[in-house]
Amino acid sequence: MHSLLIASLVAAARDPRDSKCYKKNKTSTTIEPTRVPEPTKPPRPTVTPVNKPTTKRPEPTPAPSGVRKGRLTWNNFSNQGAGTSGAGACFAKFYPDNVPVVALATAAFAGGKNCGKQVTIYANGRSTKAMVVDMCDTERDGCIPDTVDASKAVWWALGINLDIGVTSITYSV
């Protein structure tokens, strides 16, 4: 049986007409190779553009319209030591030096409407936030308009030495 199989393979190899890779031309006796179709290529994936990060820095945000020029002074909001003026007008509480709190001049205090609000203070290339807890009375306490009387924590956050006593700032409520 093996010899019969080998004989048929040898005969097919000698006569190309017996092979499946060849076909007979109908008009002539020549034998032409059949064309094997090329494998189909998979479709190319659709490329979706990706938003690339820009190397251009964003424009700085302009200061809010409510930013005011003022002066920063120091106050002791605790119930101990020099500079204590009593409990804050907003909540009748005292605050330790490490808590960022402020007293605003009469006009900015707005009759107490700004009690508990955050004030952003800008100075020395830095900014910090502090809570409004008191009023610095322009008539009774001698505060000039736009004074922000601040705890030590505010001065420390702005990197300003307390010994200077007063410095220019901008602030917003």
Tab-separated table of C-alpha atoms in Angstrom:
chain	number	residue	atom	x	y	z
A	1	MET	CA	0.000	0.000	0.000
A	2	HIS	CA	2.838	2.310	0.751
A	3	SER	CA	4.351	1.677	-2.617
A	4	LEU	CA	1.096	2.576	-4.373
A	5	LEU	CA	0.885	5.864	-2.507
A	6	ILE	CA	4.471	6.698	-3.327
A	7	ALA	CA	3.935	5.827	-7.011
A	8	SER	CA	0.924	8.154	-7.272
A	9	LEU	CA	2.878	11.009	-5.620
A	10	VAL	CA	5.754	10.532	-8.036
A	11	ALA	CA	3.369	10.500	-11.010
A	12	ALA	CA	1.653	13.686	-9.810
A	13	ALA	CA	4.994	15.394	-9.398
A	14	ARG	CA	5.962	14.497	-13.003
A	15	ASP	CA	2.679	15.476	-14.658
A	16	PRO	CA	1.670	19.005	-13.694
A	17	ARG	CA	-1.857	18.456	-15.076
A	18	ASP	CA	-2.624	16.129	-12.178
A	19	SER	CA	-1.665	18.754	-9.627
A	20	LYS	CA	-4.274	21.048	-8.143
A	21	CYS	CA	-1.951	24.028	-8.600
A	22	TYR	CA	-2.255	23.929	-12.390
A	23	LYS	CA	-5.224	24.340	-14.728
A	24	LYS	CA	-5.612	23.488	-18.369
A	25	ASN	CA	-6.215	26.335	-20.805
A	26	LYS	CA	-9.409	25.618	-22.823
A	27	THR	CA	-8.121	27.005	-26.129
A	28	SER	CA	-4.655	25.530	-26.113
A	29	THR	CA	-2.864	22.589	-24.704
A	30	THR	CA	-0.526	24.671	-22.567
A	31	ILE	CA	-0.699	24.395	-18.860
A	32	GLU	CA	-0.794	27.601	-16.771
A	33	PRO	CA	-0.325	27.851	-13.061
A	34	THR	CA	-3.447	28.854	-11.167
A	35	ARG	CA	-3.272	32.055	-9.228
A	36	VAL	CA	-3.490	31.736	-5.524
A	37	PRO	CA	-5.355	34.731	-4.127
A	38	GLU	CA	-3.322	36.965	-1.879
A	39	PRO	CA	-4.354	36.906	1.731
A	40	THR	CA	-6.568	39.842	2.564
A	41	LYS	CA	-5.037	42.471	4.784
A	42	PRO	CA	-6.946	43.518	7.869
A	43	PRO	CA	-8.350	47.056	7.636
A	44	ARG	CA	-6.148	49.766	9.041
A	45	PRO	CA	-7.364	51.021	12.390
A	46	THR	CA	-8.858	54.481	12.458
A	47	VAL	CA	-6.539	56.895	14.213
A	48	THR	CA	-8.288	59.364	16.459
A	49	PRO	CA	-6.239	62.487	17.220
A	50	VAL	CA	-5.312	62.794	20.856
A	51	ASN	CA	-5.343	66.152	22.589
A	52	LYS	CA	-1.720	66.811	23.287
A	53	PRO	CA	-0.860	68.897	26.336
A	54	THR	CA	0.191	72.360	25.413
A	55	THR	CA	3.628	73.529	26.307
A	56	LYS	CA	2.372	77.084	26.553
A	57	ARG	CA	1.680	78.146	30.113
A	58	PRO	CA	-1.810	79.405	30.845
A	59	GLU	CA	-2.320	83.094	31.326
A	60	PRO	CA	-2.381	84.145	34.984
A	61	THR	CA	-5.830	84.573	36.425
A	62	PRO	CA	-6.595	88.235	36.923
A	63	ALA	CA	-7.222	89.363	40.482
A	64	PRO	CA	-10.896	89.367	41.427
A	65	SER	CA	-12.638	92.708	41.145
A	66	GLY	CA	-13.077	92.810	44.932
A	67	VAL	CA	-9.324	93.000	45.654
A	68	ARG	CA	-8.439	96.012	47.779
A	69	LYS	CA	-5.183	97.619	48.787
A	70	GLY	CA	-4.675	97.791	52.494
A	71	ARG	CA	-2.263	97.423	55.350
A	72	LEU	CA	-1.604	94.450	57.560
A	73	THR	CA	-1.213	94.926	61.299
A	74	TRP	CA	-0.752	92.397	64.071
A	75	ASN	CA	-3.263	91.593	66.806
A	76	ASN	CA	-3.359	89.092	69.647
A	77	PHE	CA	-6.677	87.230	69.430
A	78	SER	CA	-5.918	84.990	72.420
A	79	ASN	CA	-7.062	85.720	75.941
A	80	GLN	CA	-3.461	86.148	77.126
A	81	GLY	CA	-0.689	88.668	76.625
A	82	ALA	CA	-0.304	92.181	75.260
A	83	GLY	CA	-2.556	93.335	72.458
A	84	THR	CA	-5.583	91.416	73.693
A	85	SER	CA	-8.691	93.419	72.914
A	86	GLY	CA	-11.263	90.957	74.170
A	87	ALA	CA	-13.201	88.207	72.489
A	88	GLY	CA	-13.892	88.625	68.778
A	89	ALA	CA	-17.014	90.601	67.816
A	90	CYS	CA	-18.319	87.868	65.529
A	91	PHE	CA	-18.436	84.818	67.769
A	92	ALA	CA	-17.296	86.136	71.186
A	93	LYS	CA	-14.371	83.690	71.104
A	94	PHE	CA	-10.619	83.842	71.587
A	95	TYR	CA	-8.158	82.265	69.106
A	96	PRO	CA	-4.600	80.976	69.628
A	97	ASP	CA	-1.692	82.455	67.641
A	98	ASN	CA	-1.542	79.489	65.242
A	99	VAL	CA	-5.093	80.043	63.929
A	100	PRO	CA	-5.338	82.389	60.898
A	101	VAL	CA	-7.966	84.967	61.868
A	102	VAL	CA	-8.427	88.681	61.159
A	103	ALA	CA	-10.288	91.754	62.261
A	104	LEU	CA	-11.406	94.034	59.420
A	105	ALA	CA	-11.715	97.816	59.501
A	106	THR	CA	-15.251	99.103	60.036
A	107	ALA	CA	-16.252	99.513	56.358
A	108	ALA	CA	-14.923	96.087	55.291
A	109	PHE	CA	-16.474	94.467	58.395
A	110	ALA	CA	-19.834	95.602	56.921
A	111	GLY	CA	-21.762	95.565	60.168
A	112	GLY	CA	-20.891	91.899	60.736
A	113	LYS	CA	-21.948	90.654	57.286
A	114	ASN	CA	-18.425	89.353	56.700
A	115	CYS	CA	-18.215	87.416	59.982
A	116	GLY	CA	-16.944	83.899	59.349
A	117	LYS	CA	-16.012	84.641	55.735
A	118	GLN	CA	-12.576	83.813	54.364
A	119	VAL	CA	-10.316	86.730	53.510
A	120	THR	CA	-7.487	86.091	51.040
A	121	ILE	CA	-4.437	88.197	51.818
A	122	TYR	CA	-1.605	88.744	49.301
A	123	ALA	CA	1.837	89.997	50.358
A	124	ASN	CA	5.511	89.148	49.999
A	125	GLY	CA	4.815	87.055	46.866
A	126	ARG	CA	2.523	84.743	48.835
A	127	SER	CA	-1.127	84.451	49.749
A	128	THR	CA	-3.039	82.990	52.656
A	129	LYS	CA	-6.608	82.731	53.863
A	130	ALA	CA	-7.955	83.768	57.234
A	131	MET	CA	-11.396	83.871	58.830
A	132	VAL	CA	-13.028	87.170	59.803
A	133	VAL	CA	-13.713	87.057	63.563
A	134	ASP	CA	-13.568	90.690	64.700
A	135	MET	CA	-13.860	94.353	63.740
A	136	CYS	CA	-11.087	96.913	64.019
A	137	ASP	CA	-13.119	100.056	64.754
A	138	THR	CA	-11.822	103.022	62.746
A	139	GLU	CA	-13.101	105.523	65.322
A	140	ARG	CA	-12.580	103.810	68.660
A	141	ASP	CA	-9.522	101.595	67.940
A	142	GLY	CA	-7.778	103.994	65.573
A	143	CYS	CA	-7.742	101.546	62.629
A	144	ILE	CA	-7.468	103.350	59.322
A	145	PRO	CA	-9.765	102.174	56.490
A	146	ASP	CA	-8.644	98.933	54.791
A	147	THR	CA	-6.655	97.741	57.796
A	148	VAL	CA	-6.510	93.984	58.166
A	149	ASP	CA	-5.562	93.235	61.762
A	150	ALA	CA	-4.227	89.678	61.667
A	151	SER	CA	-3.085	86.883	63.977
A	152	LYS	CA	0.517	85.672	64.024
A	153	ALA	CA	-0.509	82.681	61.875
A	154	VAL	CA	-1.316	85.033	58.970
A	155	TRP	CA	2.031	86.813	59.258
A	156	TRP	CA	3.868	83.495	59.437
A	157	ALA	CA	2.027	82.146	56.361
A	158	LEU	CA	3.020	85.250	54.396
A	159	GLY	CA	6.634	84.944	55.566
A	160	ILE	CA	6.653	88.444	57.062
A	161	ASN	CA	8.548	89.306	60.238
A	162	LEU	CA	6.187	90.482	62.981
A	163	ASP	CA	8.745	93.054	64.140
A	164	ILE	CA	7.969	95.361	61.200
A	165	GLY	CA	4.494	95.887	62.694
A	166	VAL	CA	2.739	97.154	59.522
A	167	THR	CA	3.069	96.172	55.857
A	168	SER	CA	1.235	96.846	52.597
A	169	ILE	CA	-1.057	94.124	51.278
A	170	THR	CA	-3.885	93.439	48.893
A	171	TYR	CA	-6.853	91.446	50.096
A	172	SER	CA	-10.296	90.254	49.125
A	173	VAL	CA	-13.284	89.165	51.171
